[in-house]
XYZ file of C-alpha atoms in Angstrom:
427
model
C 26.601 -21.261 -18.908
C 25.299 -18.343 -16.819
C 25.824 -18.537 -13.051
C 22.912 -18.121 -10.623
C 23.616 -16.572 -7.211
C 21.460 -15.747 -4.201
C 21.868 -12.267 -2.738
C 22.775 -12.441 0.933
C 24.193 -15.958 0.631
C 26.948 -15.203 -1.846
C 30.071 -13.117 -1.117
C 29.930 -9.629 -2.590
C 33.060 -10.340 -4.610
C 31.197 -12.949 -6.652
C 28.166 -10.706 -7.133
C 29.721 -7.363 -7.911
C 33.219 -8.017 -9.242
C 33.515 -7.914 -12.988
C 36.067 -10.169 -14.648
C 38.413 -8.524 -17.077
C 40.904 -9.621 -19.696
C 42.061 -6.105 -20.476
C 45.361 -6.043 -22.307
C 47.671 -3.168 -21.458
C 47.726 -1.084 -24.632
C 49.189 2.070 -23.115
C 52.627 1.859 -24.713
C 51.271 0.942 -28.135
C 48.760 3.791 -28.023
C 51.439 6.230 -26.857
C 53.624 5.365 -29.864
C 50.688 5.683 -32.283
C 49.811 9.117 -30.883
C 53.432 10.243 -31.108
C 53.677 9.006 -34.697
C 50.511 10.832 -35.791
C 51.520 14.027 -33.973
C 54.878 13.991 -35.778
C 53.955 12.601 -39.196
C 50.335 13.591 -39.730
C 48.596 12.246 -42.814
C 51.535 10.010 -43.717
C 51.100 8.088 -40.475
C 47.336 7.787 -41.013
C 47.817 6.330 -44.503
C 50.248 3.767 -43.087
C 47.880 2.761 -40.277
C 44.955 2.466 -42.691
C 47.017 -0.024 -44.708
C 48.212 -1.855 -41.586
C 44.944 -2.126 -39.624
C 42.168 -1.645 -42.187
C 43.917 -3.151 -45.231
C 42.912 0.002 -47.099
C 45.121 1.808 -49.613
C 44.076 5.442 -49.219
C 45.128 8.392 -51.343
C 43.006 10.926 -49.463
C 41.415 11.042 -46.031
C 38.359 13.238 -46.446
C 35.132 11.751 -47.751
C 33.886 13.733 -50.742
C 30.340 14.974 -51.206
C 30.101 12.669 -54.229
C 30.982 9.682 -52.018
C 28.313 10.729 -49.521
C 25.623 11.095 -52.181
C 26.578 7.801 -53.815
C 26.438 6.018 -50.451
C 23.037 7.486 -49.610
C 21.622 6.385 -52.954
C 22.807 2.821 -52.305
C 21.118 2.472 -48.912
C 17.770 0.704 -48.557
C 15.039 3.403 -48.731
C 13.183 1.770 -45.852
C 16.275 2.116 -43.677
C 16.625 5.756 -44.721
C 13.063 6.379 -43.561
C 13.852 4.726 -40.220
C 16.946 6.918 -39.906
C 14.836 10.019 -40.510
C 12.235 9.014 -37.928
C 14.861 8.052 -35.372
C 16.711 11.330 -35.895
C 13.464 13.251 -35.326
C 12.930 11.420 -32.024
C 16.515 12.070 -30.947
C 16.255 15.734 -31.904
C 12.945 16.192 -30.068
C 14.407 14.718 -26.888
C 17.652 16.671 -26.974
C 15.988 19.980 -27.829
C 14.642 19.963 -24.264
C 18.239 19.975 -23.002
C 19.143 23.267 -24.667
C 19.705 25.844 -21.959
C 20.030 29.606 -21.949
C 22.294 31.710 -19.817
C 21.008 33.861 -16.993
C 21.641 37.192 -15.294
C 20.907 37.948 -11.653
C 20.669 41.718 -11.319
C 20.256 43.590 -8.058
C 19.275 47.205 -7.401
C 22.564 48.025 -5.673
C 24.725 47.862 -8.798
C 25.544 44.157 -8.819
C 25.026 41.799 -11.751
C 26.187 38.206 -11.918
C 25.354 35.589 -14.498
C 26.320 32.786 -16.781
C 26.611 32.679 -20.574
C 26.494 29.550 -22.719
C 28.940 29.173 -25.610
C 29.114 26.217 -28.013
C 32.469 24.443 -28.169
C 34.155 25.723 -31.311
C 35.424 22.446 -32.815
C 34.217 18.952 -31.931
C 35.230 15.561 -33.287
C 32.834 12.631 -33.453
C 34.404 9.168 -33.407
C 32.177 6.518 -34.986
C 33.303 2.862 -34.761
C 33.361 0.745 -37.878
C 35.131 -2.409 -36.751
C 33.190 -5.491 -35.624
C 29.942 -3.551 -36.150
C 29.228 -0.325 -38.045
C 27.122 1.953 -35.864
C 25.059 4.565 -37.742
C 23.133 5.072 -34.502
C 26.296 6.548 -32.959
C 26.365 9.148 -35.741
C 22.886 10.356 -34.797
C 23.509 10.224 -31.047
C 26.680 12.335 -31.222
C 25.980 14.656 -34.146
C 22.452 15.769 -33.261
C 23.289 17.110 -29.762
C 26.355 18.856 -31.210
C 24.223 20.506 -33.901
C 21.623 21.584 -31.340
C 24.364 23.075 -29.183
C 25.411 25.196 -32.162
C 29.006 23.956 -32.517
C 30.442 25.784 -35.561
C 32.805 22.977 -36.642
C 31.716 19.340 -36.389
C 33.938 16.701 -37.957
C 33.364 12.953 -37.972
C 36.047 10.301 -38.208
C 35.423 6.621 -38.876
C 37.483 3.651 -40.122
C 37.560 2.860 -43.838
C 36.619 -0.512 -45.277
C 39.238 -2.546 -47.142
C 38.089 -0.986 -50.431
C 38.893 2.476 -49.090
C 35.268 3.525 -48.722
C 33.255 4.219 -45.599
C 30.317 1.958 -44.831
C 27.356 3.500 -46.719
C 24.982 3.373 -43.737
C 27.452 5.477 -41.726
C 27.492 8.093 -44.471
C 23.717 7.998 -44.788
C 23.353 8.667 -41.055
C 25.856 11.522 -41.341
C 23.816 13.044 -44.157
C 20.621 12.783 -42.098
C 22.321 14.292 -39.038
C 23.848 17.168 -41.012
C 27.533 16.238 -40.743
C 29.403 17.343 -43.847
C 33.099 16.823 -42.994
C 33.972 13.157 -42.636
C 37.415 11.547 -42.505
C 38.637 7.991 -42.999
C 40.630 6.764 -40.038
C 40.003 4.537 -37.040
C 41.468 3.424 -33.756
C 43.959 5.306 -31.624
C 45.385 7.019 -34.716
C 42.028 8.690 -35.410
C 41.862 10.046 -31.864
C 45.423 11.340 -32.213
C 44.538 13.055 -35.490
C 41.606 14.857 -33.877
C 43.685 15.886 -30.874
C 46.758 17.136 -32.755
C 45.445 17.851 -36.239
C 47.090 16.758 -39.491
C 47.446 18.245 -42.950
C 43.916 17.061 -43.753
C 42.129 16.733 -40.422
C 41.469 19.806 -38.270
C 42.445 19.758 -34.619
C 39.364 19.803 -32.395
C 38.621 20.951 -28.868
C 36.578 17.932 -27.757
C 36.296 14.299 -28.856
C 33.161 12.216 -28.242
C 32.096 8.726 -29.193
C 32.747 5.104 -28.176
C 35.402 2.696 -29.396
C 37.557 -0.303 -28.574
C 40.310 -0.516 -25.943
C 42.761 1.371 -28.178
C 40.289 4.208 -28.732
C 39.475 4.406 -25.018
C 43.149 4.493 -24.068
C 43.899 7.113 -26.729
C 41.122 9.327 -25.361
C 42.609 8.901 -21.901
C 46.057 9.941 -23.127
C 44.975 13.014 -25.106
C 42.661 14.274 -22.341
C 43.986 17.627 -21.205
C 45.100 18.585 -24.678
C 41.452 18.203 -25.674
C 38.297 17.432 -23.723
C 36.571 14.059 -24.020
C 33.085 12.826 -23.195
C 34.036 9.712 -21.192
C 36.241 6.623 -21.169
C 33.729 4.093 -22.460
C 34.292 0.445 -21.635
C 32.406 -2.682 -22.732
C 28.625 -2.330 -22.793
C 26.510 -3.644 -19.919
C 22.880 -4.284 -19.060
C 21.011 -5.176 -15.881
C 17.467 -6.515 -16.136
C 15.159 -6.558 -13.117
C 12.330 -9.038 -13.684
C 9.877 -11.095 -11.660
C 8.194 -14.357 -12.588
C 5.339 -12.592 -14.379
C 7.753 -11.835 -17.238
C 8.329 -13.888 -20.345
C 11.696 -15.668 -19.903
C 12.345 -15.711 -23.647
C 11.978 -11.922 -23.792
C 14.319 -11.392 -20.835
C 16.880 -13.755 -22.391
C 16.684 -11.828 -25.660
C 17.326 -8.564 -23.829
C 20.379 -9.997 -22.057
C 21.747 -11.241 -25.377
C 21.225 -7.819 -26.943
C 24.179 -6.571 -24.938
C 26.186 -9.797 -24.759
C 26.551 -9.748 -28.554
C 28.289 -6.358 -28.434
C 31.612 -7.488 -27.068
C 33.311 -10.487 -25.470
C 33.750 -8.416 -22.313
C 30.206 -7.015 -22.257
C 28.188 -7.671 -19.114
C 24.610 -8.986 -18.913
C 23.041 -9.371 -15.454
C 19.549 -10.509 -14.459
C 18.214 -9.676 -10.996
C 15.045 -11.602 -10.222
C 12.809 -12.551 -7.317
C 12.377 -16.139 -8.549
C 14.953 -18.919 -8.883
C 12.684 -21.049 -11.134
C 12.323 -18.032 -13.415
C 16.114 -17.592 -13.388
C 16.527 -21.191 -14.506
C 14.009 -20.735 -17.328
C 15.904 -17.670 -18.538
C 19.095 -19.746 -18.519
C 17.401 -22.362 -20.698
C 16.227 -19.639 -23.082
C 19.746 -18.254 -23.376
C 20.982 -21.674 -24.453
C 18.149 -21.977 -26.990
C 18.576 -18.528 -28.496
C 22.368 -18.317 -28.597
C 22.898 -20.589 -31.628
C 20.449 -18.452 -33.601
C 22.706 -15.384 -33.430
C 25.317 -14.488 -36.069
C 27.505 -13.204 -33.199
C 26.851 -16.261 -31.032
C 30.522 -16.841 -30.180
C 30.955 -13.289 -28.904
C 27.731 -13.462 -26.889
C 28.630 -16.826 -25.323
C 32.067 -15.639 -24.210
C 30.469 -12.497 -22.764
C 27.907 -14.477 -20.776
C 30.519 -16.908 -19.484
C 32.896 -14.104 -18.442
C 30.534 -11.496 -17.050
C 26.980 -12.829 -17.194
C 25.167 -13.696 -13.992
C 21.759 -14.046 -12.408
C 21.173 -12.725 -8.888
C 18.130 -13.979 -6.992
C 16.761 -11.522 -4.402
C 13.913 -11.618 -1.895
C 11.886 -8.724 -3.355
C 11.904 -5.890 -5.884
C 13.197 -3.168 -3.513
C 16.218 -5.396 -2.908
C 16.604 -5.776 -6.665
C 16.841 -1.991 -6.962
C 19.418 -1.975 -4.145
C 21.538 -4.501 -6.031
C 21.203 -2.497 -9.236
C 22.335 0.691 -7.505
C 25.465 -1.091 -6.329
C 26.253 -2.330 -9.834
C 25.371 1.048 -11.460
C 24.551 -0.388 -14.901
C 24.844 1.406 -18.206
C 21.381 0.121 -19.179
C 18.736 -0.783 -16.595
C 15.502 -2.526 -17.548
C 12.763 -2.687 -14.902
C 10.505 -5.371 -16.379
C 7.616 -5.361 -13.911
C 3.943 -4.386 -14.065
C 4.365 -1.045 -12.261
C 7.888 0.154 -13.066
C 7.234 3.785 -12.167
C 6.767 2.698 -8.553
C 10.503 1.953 -8.463
C 11.946 4.714 -10.663
C 12.454 7.148 -7.783
C 14.582 4.532 -5.990
C 17.042 4.254 -8.890
C 20.183 6.206 -8.011
C 22.840 4.805 -10.322
C 22.032 3.970 -13.941
C 22.906 5.430 -17.313
C 19.501 4.934 -18.916
C 16.380 3.262 -17.506
C 13.859 1.285 -19.565
C 10.505 0.932 -17.860
C 8.022 -1.890 -18.173
C 7.698 -5.167 -20.040
C 7.440 -3.625 -23.496
C 10.564 -1.456 -23.474
C 13.691 -3.304 -24.645
C 17.033 -1.555 -24.334
C 17.318 -1.690 -28.129
C 14.679 1.064 -28.284
C 17.204 3.347 -26.618
C 20.041 2.240 -28.873
C 18.273 3.332 -32.016
C 14.913 4.962 -31.900
C 13.265 6.310 -28.742
C 15.247 9.552 -28.480
C 17.331 9.529 -25.260
C 21.053 9.239 -25.928
C 22.728 5.855 -26.129
C 26.232 7.120 -25.308
C 26.167 6.158 -21.645
C 28.490 5.681 -18.661
C 29.780 2.101 -18.524
C 31.568 -0.114 -16.012
C 29.815 1.294 -12.940
C 30.645 4.924 -13.750
C 26.928 5.768 -13.664
C 27.660 6.357 -9.966
C 29.117 9.737 -10.968
C 28.525 10.392 -14.672
C 25.687 11.005 -17.086
C 24.626 10.217 -20.659
C 25.950 12.310 -23.525
C 23.811 15.426 -23.935
C 23.715 18.908 -25.410
C 25.566 20.051 -22.281
C 28.626 18.091 -23.434
C 28.982 20.484 -26.372
C 28.532 23.701 -24.375
C 30.905 25.761 -22.259
C 29.544 27.763 -19.352
C 31.185 31.097 -18.624
C 30.404 33.080 -15.484
C 30.466 36.863 -15.342
C 30.319 39.461 -12.579
C 29.700 43.213 -12.558
C 29.934 45.543 -9.554
C 29.476 49.290 -9.684
C 31.844 51.548 -7.720
C 29.253 51.894 -4.973
C 28.635 48.143 -4.796
C 32.362 47.402 -4.547
C 32.752 50.015 -1.840
C 30.236 48.089 0.230
C 31.844 44.696 -0.421
C 35.570 45.517 -0.401
C 36.105 45.292 3.371
C 34.324 41.920 3.443
C 36.449 40.617 0.563
C 39.605 41.798 2.310
C 38.510 40.135 5.549
C 37.986 36.833 3.759
C 41.292 37.091 1.842
C 43.306 37.803 4.994
C 41.683 34.854 6.721
C 43.215 32.729 3.955
C 46.574 34.518 4.211
C 46.319 36.101 0.764
C 47.226 39.743 1.377
C 47.464 40.697 -2.299
C 43.849 39.620 -2.741
C 42.843 41.911 0.098
C 44.803 44.851 -1.294
C 43.273 44.279 -4.747
C 39.804 44.844 -3.309
C 40.791 47.780 -1.103
C 42.875 49.543 -3.786
C 39.721 50.566 -5.642
C 38.702 52.494 -2.552
C 41.992 54.362 -2.666
C 43.435 52.378 0.204
C 46.872 50.788 0.255
C 46.913 49.718 3.894
C 48.352 46.342 4.854
């Protein structure tokens, strides 16, 4: 079911290429966005009936609905939500940054001020799996950044209500404006605004192919966090690990999506074979076994390498969303990791800890984009504005240098702008 390759003996195409069955949804998404931009709430009601089988009469979730949902949720789960939110808040508080001013004695001051984004929209999936964890991971950094307006949008169930655990997580995270809509139409509503839903300045949160494409198309009108693709995991393990544990970790991502990717990099072929046997044993035990099996067959693989430094090299080339280093001394290899969204160190640190509880964000760069992007953070909800002050005396000293630079670039008006404050109009 899962292919085993040997690094150095297998063409790179087989090791590093990721199969895809992506359907082109651009035209469909374009028409949905156009419809919502033109018809507002009316379009959203129609799409809720079409895609969610929900007959809606209003889009905003009421406070009564939120309170009723919270009261229906298992109290033990509520306690877990509270503890997880505390961990997430503690981690992200360390990301909060202040501006700075560099002031010199000669009348120069330069600096940077930090301003929260005014209006942000949080997209929370509710399709094949409701994700209250996504509520915490998007809302808490936005709250810490100080964003004045935070709205959440999530698909309704067929009965017209929002999944209670989603609303409970929103209550815990402090989100108080929640709207019922999903898919590309929800992204369009946030980008353009409707009679009920306020237009926002930035949209964050994961979703399916339609959501990802909609975010791509509205980017520029609004900001987005990233184009998130199917989830992926890479596990580095040697033969001192428990194969059943490693198999369970691979399945934790394979069950997400048929196009998710689960990769094991190991120093032992016999261990690789034992993990393969464990995958076959554990798969039938999963409610989402069909999804996980298709994922493993499409994008799952095991790569056998000569040693752990080579395993890190392979991982850096793949640039996984989630990287587990399941060895006895994982910190010995952490400094060598260049490309990964989030790293889980040691034999007792499953990726699921990061999804729900540990504190670091689980909204991560997928599909190899960890080569150039980072996890969602407080910074994603902040704008940085530079400022400069020069006194008359300071400008007098700098003006000739500015003019020299401007003329080197052939921009005479720039030069004159600097010199004009000295009373000069020379060419």
